[in-house]
GROMACS .gro file of C-alpha atoms in nm:
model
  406
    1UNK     CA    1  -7.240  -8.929 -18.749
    2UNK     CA    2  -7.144  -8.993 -18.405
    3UNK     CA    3  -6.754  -9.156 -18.368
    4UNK     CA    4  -6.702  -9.201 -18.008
    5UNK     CA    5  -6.709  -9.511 -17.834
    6UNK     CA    6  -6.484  -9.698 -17.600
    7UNK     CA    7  -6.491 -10.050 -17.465
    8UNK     CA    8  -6.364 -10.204 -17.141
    9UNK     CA    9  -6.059 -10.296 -17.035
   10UNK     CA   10  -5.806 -10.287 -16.813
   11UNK     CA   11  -5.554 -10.011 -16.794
   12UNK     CA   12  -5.226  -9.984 -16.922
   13UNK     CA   13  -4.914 -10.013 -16.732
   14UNK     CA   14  -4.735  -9.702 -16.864
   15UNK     CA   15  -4.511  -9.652 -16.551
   16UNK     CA   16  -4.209  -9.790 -16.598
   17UNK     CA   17  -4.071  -9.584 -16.879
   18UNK     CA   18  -3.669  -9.586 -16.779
   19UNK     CA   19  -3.625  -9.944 -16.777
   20UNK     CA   20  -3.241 -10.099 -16.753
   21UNK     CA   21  -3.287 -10.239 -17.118
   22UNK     CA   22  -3.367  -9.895 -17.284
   23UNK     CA   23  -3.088  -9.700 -17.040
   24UNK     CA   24  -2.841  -9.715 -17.338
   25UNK     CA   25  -3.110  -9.533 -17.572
   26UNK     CA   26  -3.279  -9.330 -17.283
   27UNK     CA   27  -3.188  -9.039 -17.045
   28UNK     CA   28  -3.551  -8.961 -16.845
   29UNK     CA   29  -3.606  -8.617 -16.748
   30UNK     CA   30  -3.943  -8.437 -16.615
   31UNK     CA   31  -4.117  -8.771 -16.616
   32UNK     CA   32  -4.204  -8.800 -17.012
   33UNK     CA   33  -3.944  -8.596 -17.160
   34UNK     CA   34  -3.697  -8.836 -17.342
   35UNK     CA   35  -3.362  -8.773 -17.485
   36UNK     CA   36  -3.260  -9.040 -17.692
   37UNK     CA   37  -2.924  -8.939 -17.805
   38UNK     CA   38  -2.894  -9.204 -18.039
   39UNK     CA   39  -3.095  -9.055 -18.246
   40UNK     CA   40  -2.852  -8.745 -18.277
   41UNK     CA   41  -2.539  -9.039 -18.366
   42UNK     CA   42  -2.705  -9.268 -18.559
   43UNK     CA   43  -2.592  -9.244 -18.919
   44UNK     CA   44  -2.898  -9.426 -19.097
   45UNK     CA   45  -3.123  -9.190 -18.919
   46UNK     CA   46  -2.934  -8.885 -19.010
   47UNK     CA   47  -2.943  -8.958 -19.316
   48UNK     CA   48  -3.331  -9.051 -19.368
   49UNK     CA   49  -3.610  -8.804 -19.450
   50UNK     CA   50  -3.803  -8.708 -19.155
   51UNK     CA   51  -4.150  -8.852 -19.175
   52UNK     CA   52  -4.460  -8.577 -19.046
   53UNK     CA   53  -4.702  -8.833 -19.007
   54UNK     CA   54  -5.087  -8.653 -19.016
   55UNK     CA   55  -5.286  -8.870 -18.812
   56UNK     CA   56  -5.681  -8.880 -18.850
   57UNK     CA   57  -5.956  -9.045 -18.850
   58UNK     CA   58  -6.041  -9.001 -19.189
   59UNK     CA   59  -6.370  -9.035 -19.442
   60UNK     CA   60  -6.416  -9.155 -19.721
   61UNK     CA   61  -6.274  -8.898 -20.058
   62UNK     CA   62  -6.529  -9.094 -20.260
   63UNK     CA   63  -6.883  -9.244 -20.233
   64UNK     CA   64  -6.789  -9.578 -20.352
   65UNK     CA   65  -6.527  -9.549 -20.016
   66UNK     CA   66  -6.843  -9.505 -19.801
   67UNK     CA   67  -6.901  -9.871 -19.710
   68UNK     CA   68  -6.548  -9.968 -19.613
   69UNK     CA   69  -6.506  -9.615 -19.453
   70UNK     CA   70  -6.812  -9.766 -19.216
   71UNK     CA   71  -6.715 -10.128 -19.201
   72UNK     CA   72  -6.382 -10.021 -19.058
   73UNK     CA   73  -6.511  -9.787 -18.818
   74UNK     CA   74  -6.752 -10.023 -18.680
   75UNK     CA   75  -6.530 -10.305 -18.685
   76UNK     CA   76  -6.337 -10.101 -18.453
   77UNK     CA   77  -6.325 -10.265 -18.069
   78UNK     CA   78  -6.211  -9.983 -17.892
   79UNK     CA   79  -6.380  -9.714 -18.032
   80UNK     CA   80  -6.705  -9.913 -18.065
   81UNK     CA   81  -6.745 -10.212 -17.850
   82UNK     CA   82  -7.042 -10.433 -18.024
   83UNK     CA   83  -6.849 -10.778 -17.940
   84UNK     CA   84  -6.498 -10.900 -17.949
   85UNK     CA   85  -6.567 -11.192 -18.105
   86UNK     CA   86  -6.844 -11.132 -18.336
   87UNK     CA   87  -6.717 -10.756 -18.399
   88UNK     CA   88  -6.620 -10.765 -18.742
   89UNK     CA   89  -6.910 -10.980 -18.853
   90UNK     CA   90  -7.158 -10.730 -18.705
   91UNK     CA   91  -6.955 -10.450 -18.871
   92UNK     CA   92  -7.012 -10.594 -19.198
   93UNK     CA   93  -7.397 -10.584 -19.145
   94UNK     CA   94  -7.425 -10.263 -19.006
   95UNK     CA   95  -7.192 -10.119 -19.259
   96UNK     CA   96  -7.433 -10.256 -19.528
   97UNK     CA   97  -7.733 -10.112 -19.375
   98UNK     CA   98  -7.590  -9.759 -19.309
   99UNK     CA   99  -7.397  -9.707 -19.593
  100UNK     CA  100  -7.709  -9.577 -19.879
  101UNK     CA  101  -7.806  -9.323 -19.623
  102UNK     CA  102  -7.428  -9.216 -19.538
  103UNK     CA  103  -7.340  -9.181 -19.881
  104UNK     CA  104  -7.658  -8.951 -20.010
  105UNK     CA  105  -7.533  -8.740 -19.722
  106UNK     CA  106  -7.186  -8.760 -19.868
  107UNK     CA  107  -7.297  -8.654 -20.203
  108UNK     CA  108  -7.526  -8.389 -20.083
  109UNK     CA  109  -7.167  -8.250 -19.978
  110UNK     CA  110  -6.978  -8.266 -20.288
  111UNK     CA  111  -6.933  -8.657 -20.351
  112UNK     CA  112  -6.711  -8.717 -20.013
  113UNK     CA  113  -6.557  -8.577 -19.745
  114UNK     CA  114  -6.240  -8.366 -19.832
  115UNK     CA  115  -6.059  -8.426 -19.492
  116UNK     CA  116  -5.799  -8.647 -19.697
  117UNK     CA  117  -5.697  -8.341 -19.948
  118UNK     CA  118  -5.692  -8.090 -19.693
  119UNK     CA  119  -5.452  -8.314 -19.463
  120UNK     CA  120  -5.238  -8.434 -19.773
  121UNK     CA  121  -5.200  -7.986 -19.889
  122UNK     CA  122  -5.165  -7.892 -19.504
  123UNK     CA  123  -4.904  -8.192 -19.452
  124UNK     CA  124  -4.692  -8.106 -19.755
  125UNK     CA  125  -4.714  -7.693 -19.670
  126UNK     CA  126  -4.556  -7.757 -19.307
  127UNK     CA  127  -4.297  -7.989 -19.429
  128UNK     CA  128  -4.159  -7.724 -19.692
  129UNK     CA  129  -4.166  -7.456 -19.378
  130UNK     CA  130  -3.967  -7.737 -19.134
  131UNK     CA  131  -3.709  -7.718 -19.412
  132UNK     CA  132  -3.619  -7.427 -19.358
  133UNK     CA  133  -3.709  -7.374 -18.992
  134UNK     CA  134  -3.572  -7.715 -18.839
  135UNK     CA  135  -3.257  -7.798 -19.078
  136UNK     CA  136  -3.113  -8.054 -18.873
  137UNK     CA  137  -3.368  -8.263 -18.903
  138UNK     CA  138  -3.423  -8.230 -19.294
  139UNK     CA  139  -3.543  -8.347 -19.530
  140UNK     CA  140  -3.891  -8.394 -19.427
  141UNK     CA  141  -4.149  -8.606 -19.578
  142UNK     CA  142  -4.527  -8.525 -19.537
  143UNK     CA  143  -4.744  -8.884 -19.483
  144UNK     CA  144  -5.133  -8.902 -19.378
  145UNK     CA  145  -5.236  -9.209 -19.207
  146UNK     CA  146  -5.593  -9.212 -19.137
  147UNK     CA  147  -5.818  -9.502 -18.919
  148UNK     CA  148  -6.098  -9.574 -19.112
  149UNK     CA  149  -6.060  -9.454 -19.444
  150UNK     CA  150  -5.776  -9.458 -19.718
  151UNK     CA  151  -5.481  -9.453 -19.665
  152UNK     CA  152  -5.526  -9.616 -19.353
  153UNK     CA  153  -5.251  -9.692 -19.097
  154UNK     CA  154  -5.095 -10.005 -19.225
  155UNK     CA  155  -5.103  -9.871 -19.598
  156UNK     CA  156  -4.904  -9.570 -19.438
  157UNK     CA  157  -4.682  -9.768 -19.276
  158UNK     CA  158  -4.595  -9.975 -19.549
  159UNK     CA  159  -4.498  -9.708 -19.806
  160UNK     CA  160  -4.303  -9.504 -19.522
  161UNK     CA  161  -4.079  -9.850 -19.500
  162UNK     CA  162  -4.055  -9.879 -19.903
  163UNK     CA  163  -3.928  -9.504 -19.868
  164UNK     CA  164  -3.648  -9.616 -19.633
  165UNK     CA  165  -3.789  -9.386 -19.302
  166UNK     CA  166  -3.633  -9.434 -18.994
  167UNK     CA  167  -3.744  -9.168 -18.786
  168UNK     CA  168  -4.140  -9.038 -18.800
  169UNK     CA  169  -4.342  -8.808 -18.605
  170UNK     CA  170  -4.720  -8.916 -18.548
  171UNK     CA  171  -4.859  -8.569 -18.585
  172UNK     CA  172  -5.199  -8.613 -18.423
  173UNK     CA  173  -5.449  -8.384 -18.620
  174UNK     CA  174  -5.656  -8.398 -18.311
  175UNK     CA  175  -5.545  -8.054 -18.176
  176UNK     CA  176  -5.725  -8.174 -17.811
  177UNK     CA  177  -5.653  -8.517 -17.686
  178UNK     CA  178  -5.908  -8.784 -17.658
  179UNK     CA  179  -5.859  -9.169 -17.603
  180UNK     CA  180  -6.103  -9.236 -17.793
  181UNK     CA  181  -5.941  -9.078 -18.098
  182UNK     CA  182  -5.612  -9.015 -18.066
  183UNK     CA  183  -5.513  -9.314 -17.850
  184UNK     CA  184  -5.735  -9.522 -18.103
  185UNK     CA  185  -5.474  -9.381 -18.359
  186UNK     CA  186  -5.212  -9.473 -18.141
  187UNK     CA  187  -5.344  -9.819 -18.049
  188UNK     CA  188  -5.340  -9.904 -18.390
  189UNK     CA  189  -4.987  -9.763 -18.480
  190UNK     CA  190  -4.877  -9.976 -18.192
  191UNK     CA  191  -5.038 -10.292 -18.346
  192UNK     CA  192  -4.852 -10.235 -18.732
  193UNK     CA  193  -4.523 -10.178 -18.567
  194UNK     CA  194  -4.592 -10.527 -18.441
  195UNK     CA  195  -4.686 -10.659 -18.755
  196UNK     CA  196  -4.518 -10.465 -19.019
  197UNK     CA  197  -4.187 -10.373 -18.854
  198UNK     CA  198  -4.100 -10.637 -18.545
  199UNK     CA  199  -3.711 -10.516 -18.628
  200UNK     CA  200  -3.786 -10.150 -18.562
  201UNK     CA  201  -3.658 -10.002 -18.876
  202UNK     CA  202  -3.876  -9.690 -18.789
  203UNK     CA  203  -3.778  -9.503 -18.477
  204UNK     CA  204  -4.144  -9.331 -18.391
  205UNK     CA  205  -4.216  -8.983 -18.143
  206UNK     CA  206  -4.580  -8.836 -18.098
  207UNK     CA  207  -4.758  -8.498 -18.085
  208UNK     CA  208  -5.023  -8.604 -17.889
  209UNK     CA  209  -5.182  -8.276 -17.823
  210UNK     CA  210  -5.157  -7.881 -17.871
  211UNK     CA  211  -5.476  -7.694 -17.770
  212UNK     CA  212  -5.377  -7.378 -17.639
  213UNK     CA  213  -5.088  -7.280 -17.888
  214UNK     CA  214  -5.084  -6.940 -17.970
  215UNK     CA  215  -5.147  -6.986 -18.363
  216UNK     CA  216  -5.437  -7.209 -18.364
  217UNK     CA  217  -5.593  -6.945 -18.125
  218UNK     CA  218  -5.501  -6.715 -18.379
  219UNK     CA  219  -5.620  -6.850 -18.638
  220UNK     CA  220  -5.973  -6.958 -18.518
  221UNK     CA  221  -5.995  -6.567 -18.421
  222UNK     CA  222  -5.921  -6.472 -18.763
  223UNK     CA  223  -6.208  -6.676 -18.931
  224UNK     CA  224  -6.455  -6.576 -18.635
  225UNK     CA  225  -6.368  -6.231 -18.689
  226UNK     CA  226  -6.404  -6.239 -19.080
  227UNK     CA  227  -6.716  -6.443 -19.022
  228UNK     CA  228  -6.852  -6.128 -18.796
  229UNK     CA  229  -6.815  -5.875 -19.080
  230UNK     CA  230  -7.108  -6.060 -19.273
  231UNK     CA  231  -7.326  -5.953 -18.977
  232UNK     CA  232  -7.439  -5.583 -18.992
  233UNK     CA  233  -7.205  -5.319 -18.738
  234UNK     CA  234  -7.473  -5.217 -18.526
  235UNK     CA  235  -7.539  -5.566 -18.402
  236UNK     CA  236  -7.163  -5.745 -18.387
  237UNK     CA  237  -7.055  -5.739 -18.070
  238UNK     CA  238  -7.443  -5.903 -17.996
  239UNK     CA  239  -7.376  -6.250 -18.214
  240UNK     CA  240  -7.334  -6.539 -18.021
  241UNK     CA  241  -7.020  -6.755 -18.054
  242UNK     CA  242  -7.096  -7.108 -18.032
  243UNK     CA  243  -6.831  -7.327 -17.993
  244UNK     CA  244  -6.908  -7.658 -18.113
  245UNK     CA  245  -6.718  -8.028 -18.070
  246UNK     CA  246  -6.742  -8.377 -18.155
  247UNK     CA  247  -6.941  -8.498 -17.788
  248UNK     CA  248  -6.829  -8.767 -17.607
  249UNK     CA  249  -7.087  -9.049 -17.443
  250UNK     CA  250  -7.075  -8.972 -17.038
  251UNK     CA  251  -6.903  -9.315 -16.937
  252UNK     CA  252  -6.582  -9.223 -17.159
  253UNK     CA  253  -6.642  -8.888 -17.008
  254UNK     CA  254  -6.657  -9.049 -16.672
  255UNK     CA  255  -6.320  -9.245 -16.723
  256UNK     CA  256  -6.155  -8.903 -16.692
  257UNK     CA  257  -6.095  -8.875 -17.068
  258UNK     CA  258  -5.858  -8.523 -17.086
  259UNK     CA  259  -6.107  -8.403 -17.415
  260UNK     CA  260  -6.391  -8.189 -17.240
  261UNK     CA  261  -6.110  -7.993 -17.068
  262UNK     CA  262  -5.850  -7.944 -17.367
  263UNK     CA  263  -6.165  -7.854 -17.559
  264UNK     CA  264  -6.261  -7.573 -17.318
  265UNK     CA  265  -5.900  -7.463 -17.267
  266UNK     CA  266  -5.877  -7.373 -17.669
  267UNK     CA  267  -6.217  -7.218 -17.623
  268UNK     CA  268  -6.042  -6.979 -17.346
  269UNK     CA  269  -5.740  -6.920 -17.518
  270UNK     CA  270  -5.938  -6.807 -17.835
  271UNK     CA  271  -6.147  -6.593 -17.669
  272UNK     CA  272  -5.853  -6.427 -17.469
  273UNK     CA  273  -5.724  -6.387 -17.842
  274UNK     CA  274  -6.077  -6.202 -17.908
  275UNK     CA  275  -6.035  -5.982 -17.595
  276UNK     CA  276  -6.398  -6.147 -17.502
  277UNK     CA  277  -6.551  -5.941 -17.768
  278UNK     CA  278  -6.870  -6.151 -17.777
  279UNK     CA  279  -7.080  -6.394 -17.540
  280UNK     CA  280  -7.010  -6.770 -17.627
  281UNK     CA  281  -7.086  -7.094 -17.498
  282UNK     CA  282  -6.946  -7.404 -17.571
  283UNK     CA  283  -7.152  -7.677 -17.719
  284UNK     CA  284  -7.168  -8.061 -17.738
  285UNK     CA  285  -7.291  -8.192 -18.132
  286UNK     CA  286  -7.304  -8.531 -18.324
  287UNK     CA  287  -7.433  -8.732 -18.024
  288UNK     CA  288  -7.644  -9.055 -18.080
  289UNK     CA  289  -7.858  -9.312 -17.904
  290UNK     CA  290  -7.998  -9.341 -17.616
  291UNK     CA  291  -7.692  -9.338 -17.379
  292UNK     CA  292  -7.613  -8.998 -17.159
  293UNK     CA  293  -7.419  -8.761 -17.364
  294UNK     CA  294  -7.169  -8.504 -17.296
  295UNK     CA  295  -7.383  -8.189 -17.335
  296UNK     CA  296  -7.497  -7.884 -17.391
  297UNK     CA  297  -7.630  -8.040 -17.696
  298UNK     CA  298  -7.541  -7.787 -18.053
  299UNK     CA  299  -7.886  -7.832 -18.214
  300UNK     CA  300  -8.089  -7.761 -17.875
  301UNK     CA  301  -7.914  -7.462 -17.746
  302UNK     CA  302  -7.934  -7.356 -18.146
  303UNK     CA  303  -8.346  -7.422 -18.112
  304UNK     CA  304  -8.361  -7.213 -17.761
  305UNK     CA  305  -8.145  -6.921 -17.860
  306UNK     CA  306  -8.213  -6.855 -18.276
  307UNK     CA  307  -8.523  -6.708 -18.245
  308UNK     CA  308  -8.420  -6.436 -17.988
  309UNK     CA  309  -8.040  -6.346 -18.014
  310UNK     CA  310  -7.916  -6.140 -18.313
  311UNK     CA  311  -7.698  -6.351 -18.451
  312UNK     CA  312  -7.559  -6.736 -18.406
  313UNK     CA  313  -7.171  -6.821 -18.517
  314UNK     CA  314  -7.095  -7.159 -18.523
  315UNK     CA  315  -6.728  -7.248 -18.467
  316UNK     CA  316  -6.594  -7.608 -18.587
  317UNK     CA  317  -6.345  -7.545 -18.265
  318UNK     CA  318  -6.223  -7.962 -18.284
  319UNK     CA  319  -6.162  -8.004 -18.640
  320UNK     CA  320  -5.886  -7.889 -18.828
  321UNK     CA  321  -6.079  -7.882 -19.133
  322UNK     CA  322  -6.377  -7.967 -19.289
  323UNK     CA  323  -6.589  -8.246 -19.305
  324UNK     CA  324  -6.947  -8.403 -19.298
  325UNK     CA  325  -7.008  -8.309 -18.943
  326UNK     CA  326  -6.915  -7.932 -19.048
  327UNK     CA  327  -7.044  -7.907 -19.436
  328UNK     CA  328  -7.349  -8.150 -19.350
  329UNK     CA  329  -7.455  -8.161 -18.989
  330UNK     CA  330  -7.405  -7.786 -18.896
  331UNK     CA  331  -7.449  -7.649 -19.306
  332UNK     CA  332  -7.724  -7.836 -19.411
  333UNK     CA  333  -7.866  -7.937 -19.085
  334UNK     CA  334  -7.845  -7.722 -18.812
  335UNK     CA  335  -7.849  -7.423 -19.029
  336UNK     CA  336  -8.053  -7.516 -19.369
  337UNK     CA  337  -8.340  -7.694 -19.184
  338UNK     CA  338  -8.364  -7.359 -18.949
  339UNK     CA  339  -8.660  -7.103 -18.956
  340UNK     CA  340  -8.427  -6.803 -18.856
  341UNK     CA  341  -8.112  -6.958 -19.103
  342UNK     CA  342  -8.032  -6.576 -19.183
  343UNK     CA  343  -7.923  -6.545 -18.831
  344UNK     CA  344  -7.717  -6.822 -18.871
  345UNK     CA  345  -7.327  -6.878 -18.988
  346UNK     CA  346  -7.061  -7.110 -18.988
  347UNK     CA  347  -6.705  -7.008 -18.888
  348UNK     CA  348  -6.489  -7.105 -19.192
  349UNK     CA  349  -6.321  -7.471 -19.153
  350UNK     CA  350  -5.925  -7.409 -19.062
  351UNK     CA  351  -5.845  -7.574 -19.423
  352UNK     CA  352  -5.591  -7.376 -19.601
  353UNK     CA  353  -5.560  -7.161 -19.351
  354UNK     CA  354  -5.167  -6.962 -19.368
  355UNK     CA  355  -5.180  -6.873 -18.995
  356UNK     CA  356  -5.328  -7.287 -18.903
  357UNK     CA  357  -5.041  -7.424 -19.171
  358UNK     CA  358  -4.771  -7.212 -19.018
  359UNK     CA  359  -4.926  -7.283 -18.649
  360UNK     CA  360  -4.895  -7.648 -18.724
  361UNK     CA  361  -4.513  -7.623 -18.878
  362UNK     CA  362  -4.428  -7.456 -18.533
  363UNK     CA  363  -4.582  -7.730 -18.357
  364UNK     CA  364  -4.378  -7.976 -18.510
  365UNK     CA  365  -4.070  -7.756 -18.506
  366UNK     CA  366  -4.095  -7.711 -18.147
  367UNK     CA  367  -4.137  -8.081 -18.104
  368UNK     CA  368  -3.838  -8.178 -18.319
  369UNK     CA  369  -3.595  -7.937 -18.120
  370UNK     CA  370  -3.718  -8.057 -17.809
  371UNK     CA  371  -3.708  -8.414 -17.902
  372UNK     CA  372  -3.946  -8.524 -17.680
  373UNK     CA  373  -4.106  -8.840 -17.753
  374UNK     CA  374  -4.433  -8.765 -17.651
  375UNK     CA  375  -4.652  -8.519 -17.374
  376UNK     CA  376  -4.595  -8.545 -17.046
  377UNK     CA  377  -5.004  -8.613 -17.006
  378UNK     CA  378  -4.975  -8.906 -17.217
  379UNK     CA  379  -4.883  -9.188 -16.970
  380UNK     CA  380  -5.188  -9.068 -16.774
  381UNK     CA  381  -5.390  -9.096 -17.070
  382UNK     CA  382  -5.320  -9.438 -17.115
  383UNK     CA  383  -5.332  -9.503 -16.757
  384UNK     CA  384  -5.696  -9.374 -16.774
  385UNK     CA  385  -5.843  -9.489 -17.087
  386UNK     CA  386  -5.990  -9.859 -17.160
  387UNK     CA  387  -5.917 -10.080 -17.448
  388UNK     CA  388  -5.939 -10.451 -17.551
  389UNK     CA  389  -5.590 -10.426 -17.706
  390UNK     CA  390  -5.378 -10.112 -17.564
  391UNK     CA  391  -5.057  -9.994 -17.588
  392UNK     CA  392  -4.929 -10.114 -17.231
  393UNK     CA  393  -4.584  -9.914 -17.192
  394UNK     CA  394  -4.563  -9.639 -17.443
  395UNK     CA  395  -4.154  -9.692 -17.402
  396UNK     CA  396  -4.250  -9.981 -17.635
  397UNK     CA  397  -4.361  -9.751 -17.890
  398UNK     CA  398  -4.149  -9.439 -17.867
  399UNK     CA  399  -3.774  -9.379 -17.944
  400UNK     CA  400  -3.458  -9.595 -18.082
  401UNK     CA  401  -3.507  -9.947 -18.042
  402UNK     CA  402  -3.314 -10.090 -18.317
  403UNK     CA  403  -3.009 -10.202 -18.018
  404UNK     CA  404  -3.250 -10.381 -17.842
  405UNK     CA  405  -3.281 -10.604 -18.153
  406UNK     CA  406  -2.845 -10.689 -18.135
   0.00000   0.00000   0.00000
């Protein structure tokens, strides 16, 4: 099921980030790197839980979720741009028509996608280590807010205001930044703060990316290597390690979208983690329709190479853990429907992972020490990436703005 889409639009204005208005809550240093000491002397925030905010885009945990799940993915603009106007309308329809085959395919998977427990155990895990790693900012208070499926954004949002937050980290569970994910996530954080919280009661900072950390290499090597063992000695350093990602249509690609790249750069790192042990490719899957796709397509380089190589691993290297593009698509699909299936395996999900759970805690530890507010690729992104309704100056979004409201 293919989620990448964006509309047109015109480009934010993300330049002016050190304003005279935000000087009091600002100090601008290395071009995105804010200080915002306020943060550090504000009593109310010192003494508010930290909120880790999972950010996803979800699916549904149920099948009777399957139809909103798809109404609010379609009814999406910016990730899928049917018509401004009629968008929501259309939505409903196609949502209707796709949702019996959708949810058979969720049910021949367990009865739903389990993206919402694994992001509600990994959340809670990495809050308990920042604890005891990152005192000063403690306590901290695991959230998931998820796009299209429960709890979604504004639902998340409205419980971390009845639990009296005032500072939250959007903890994008997109390990390699896309627009057309993470910015979507953004977008729409952007557009409840404006609805839900026009006082700023929530002061709000953003991982945005981390695809080359040292743990998440480490622990994609670990699963690849236990996944290796099932194959027999003689032939282990033969299987083929393919790399597999969400694709991305060729016109998002086109806009300069930072996703191929980031992919490919945890692709290196892992293998440098490997020592290069094994030949691998990285591969494009989940593409649709009849627009140009980013490619080397999963299921075609699967067709040419199965019957001929040793071995095939699959690696879910873009998802943090599973879901129906791993557990259906690649399990069931690529795999089940295949003549040579005994020659082909699935690198474990991250999931549960200790050495992905601890990866992610120093993620967030190094981003609370640092207090950056967000990347310094970010504004670029932004600059880059099209959208009916966009986040226009990310200083809008990030840091202390409860003096602008005196």
């Amino acid at each position: 099921m293919a989620l990448f889409w964006v509309s047109k639009g015109l480009g934010p204005n993300v330049g002016n980030l050190a304003r005279s208005q935000y000087s009091s809550n600002f100090v601008l240093t290395n071009g995105s790197k804010l200080l915002y000491s306020s943060l550090r002397n504000a009593k109310d925030v010192r003494s508010s839980p930290t909120a880790i905010v999972f950010m996803n885009m979800g699916g549904p945990s149920t099948l009777d979720e399957t139809h909103d799940f798809l109404y609010e993915l379609f009814s999406d603009n910016d990730l899928i741009p049917i018509s401004q106007k009629y968008q929501r309308y259309i939505a409903k329809q196609i949502a209707r028509f796709r949702t019996p085959k959708i949810q058979q395919q969720y049910s021949e998977i367990g009865g739903g996608s389990p993206i919402r427990r694994w992001s509600e155990h990994q959340a809670e895990k990495v809050c308990k280590i920042l604890d005891k790693s990152c005192p000063e900012t403690a306590p901290h208070k695991p959230y998931v807010a998820f796009r299209y499926a429960r709890p979604l954004t504004d639902e998340t949002y409205k419980q971390l205001m009845d639990d009296g937050i005032k500072r939250a980290v959007a903890f994008s569970q997109y390990p390699q930044f896309s627009y057309s994910t993470t910015g979507s996530s953004l977008n729409e954080l952007w557009r409840q703060i404006k609805a839900l919280d026009p006082d700023r009661s929530i002061n709000w900072s953003v991982i945005d990316r981390w695809p080359t950390h040292e743990g998440l290499a480490n622990a994609f090597a670990e699963n690849i290597k236990k996944k290796l063992q099932e194959f027999p000695e003689d032939i282990r350093k033969d299987v083929v390690l393919l790399f597999s990602a969400h694709s991305l249509p060729m016109d998002v690609v086109n806009t300069g979208d930072a996703y191929p790249a980031e992919v490919a750069s945890t692709v290196h790192r892992v293998m440098e983690v490997l020592n290069f042990s094994n030949p691998y490719r990285l591969v494009w899957q989940s593409q649709v329709g009849p627009k140009p796709w980013l490619g080397a397509q999963t299921a075609e380089i699967t067709k040419f190479l199965e019957a001929n190589e040793k071995g095939l691993i699959f690696i879910p290297i873009a998802f943090t853990s599973d879901h129906i593009e791993t557990l259906h698509e690649v399990d069931l699909g690529i795999i089940g429907e295949s003549d040579h299936s005994h020659k082909l395996k699935r690198c474990d999900s991250l999931n549960g992972s200790e050495t992905f759970i601890n990866a992610l805690a120093d993620v967030a530890k190094n981003h609370l020490k640092k207090q950056e507010l967000y990347s310094r690729q970010l504004p670029l992104d932004f600059k880059l990436g099209k959208s009916n309704d966009p986040i226009k100056d990310l200083s809008l979004v990030f840091g202390d703005h409860s003096k602008d409201q005196k």
